[in-house]
Tab-separated table of C-alpha atoms in Angstrom:
chain	number	residue	atom	x	y	z
A	1	UNK	CA	1.412	-225.151	-13.279
A	2	UNK	CA	0.366	-222.821	-15.979
A	3	UNK	CA	1.770	-219.338	-16.126
A	4	UNK	CA	-1.018	-216.240	-16.101
A	5	UNK	CA	-0.477	-214.129	-18.773
A	6	UNK	CA	-1.558	-210.467	-19.037
A	7	UNK	CA	-4.025	-209.797	-21.544
A	8	UNK	CA	-5.176	-206.240	-23.291
A	9	UNK	CA	-9.142	-206.750	-23.933
A	10	UNK	CA	-11.000	-204.241	-26.188
A	11	UNK	CA	-14.663	-204.136	-24.816
A	12	UNK	CA	-17.556	-202.452	-26.605
A	13	UNK	CA	-19.255	-201.082	-28.422
A	14	UNK	CA	-21.596	-204.082	-28.833
A	15	UNK	CA	-23.436	-203.360	-31.906
A	16	UNK	CA	-22.722	-200.887	-34.871
A	17	UNK	CA	-26.030	-199.348	-34.593
A	18	UNK	CA	-25.718	-198.426	-30.901
A	19	UNK	CA	-24.742	-195.175	-30.816
A	20	UNK	CA	-23.297	-193.218	-27.994
A	21	UNK	CA	-22.155	-196.091	-26.054
A	22	UNK	CA	-18.804	-196.639	-23.899
A	23	UNK	CA	-15.888	-198.326	-25.237
A	24	UNK	CA	-13.029	-199.906	-22.657
A	25	UNK	CA	-9.782	-201.173	-23.087
A	26	UNK	CA	-8.973	-203.511	-20.389
A	27	UNK	CA	-5.871	-204.931	-19.014
A	28	UNK	CA	-6.137	-208.177	-17.472
A	29	UNK	CA	-4.209	-210.377	-15.127
A	30	UNK	CA	-5.703	-213.809	-15.614
A	31	UNK	CA	-9.358	-212.974	-14.437
A	32	UNK	CA	-8.397	-209.707	-12.594
A	33	UNK	CA	-8.880	-206.387	-14.352
A	34	UNK	CA	-5.725	-204.615	-13.617
A	35	UNK	CA	-6.508	-201.262	-15.537
A	36	UNK	CA	-9.707	-199.788	-17.175
A	37	UNK	CA	-9.245	-197.177	-20.039
A	38	UNK	CA	-12.760	-195.698	-20.882
A	39	UNK	CA	-13.014	-194.231	-24.452
A	40	UNK	CA	-15.820	-191.849	-24.565
A	41	UNK	CA	-15.235	-190.551	-27.797
A	42	UNK	CA	-18.312	-192.508	-29.331
A	43	UNK	CA	-20.566	-190.385	-27.391
A	44	UNK	CA	-22.112	-187.250	-29.246
A	45	UNK	CA	-24.739	-184.913	-28.989
A	46	UNK	CA	-23.018	-182.588	-26.244
A	47	UNK	CA	-22.822	-185.315	-23.672
A	48	UNK	CA	-19.332	-183.775	-22.396
A	49	UNK	CA	-21.003	-180.317	-22.393
A	50	UNK	CA	-23.784	-181.328	-20.415
A	51	UNK	CA	-21.874	-182.887	-17.633
A	52	UNK	CA	-20.267	-179.598	-17.254
A	53	UNK	CA	-23.268	-177.737	-16.136
A	54	UNK	CA	-23.965	-177.826	-12.560
A	55	UNK	CA	-27.354	-179.376	-11.457
A	56	UNK	CA	-30.751	-176.963	-10.948
A	57	UNK	CA	-30.542	-177.499	-6.964
A	58	UNK	CA	-26.572	-176.412	-6.931
A	59	UNK	CA	-26.851	-173.307	-4.640
A	60	UNK	CA	-24.654	-170.166	-4.835
């Protein structure tokens, strides 16, 4: 029986011209994802700052 090995997989960005996309570093145990580490450093245009602002319908 073959032994299942752990792998680290670099996933994304898919195309050099695709700006503002997500990059994931995945740790796999065979075909099962054990850990996903998202890297949002490729996002720009104040996306992180916009996520801090509450929605308009957010009441006091």
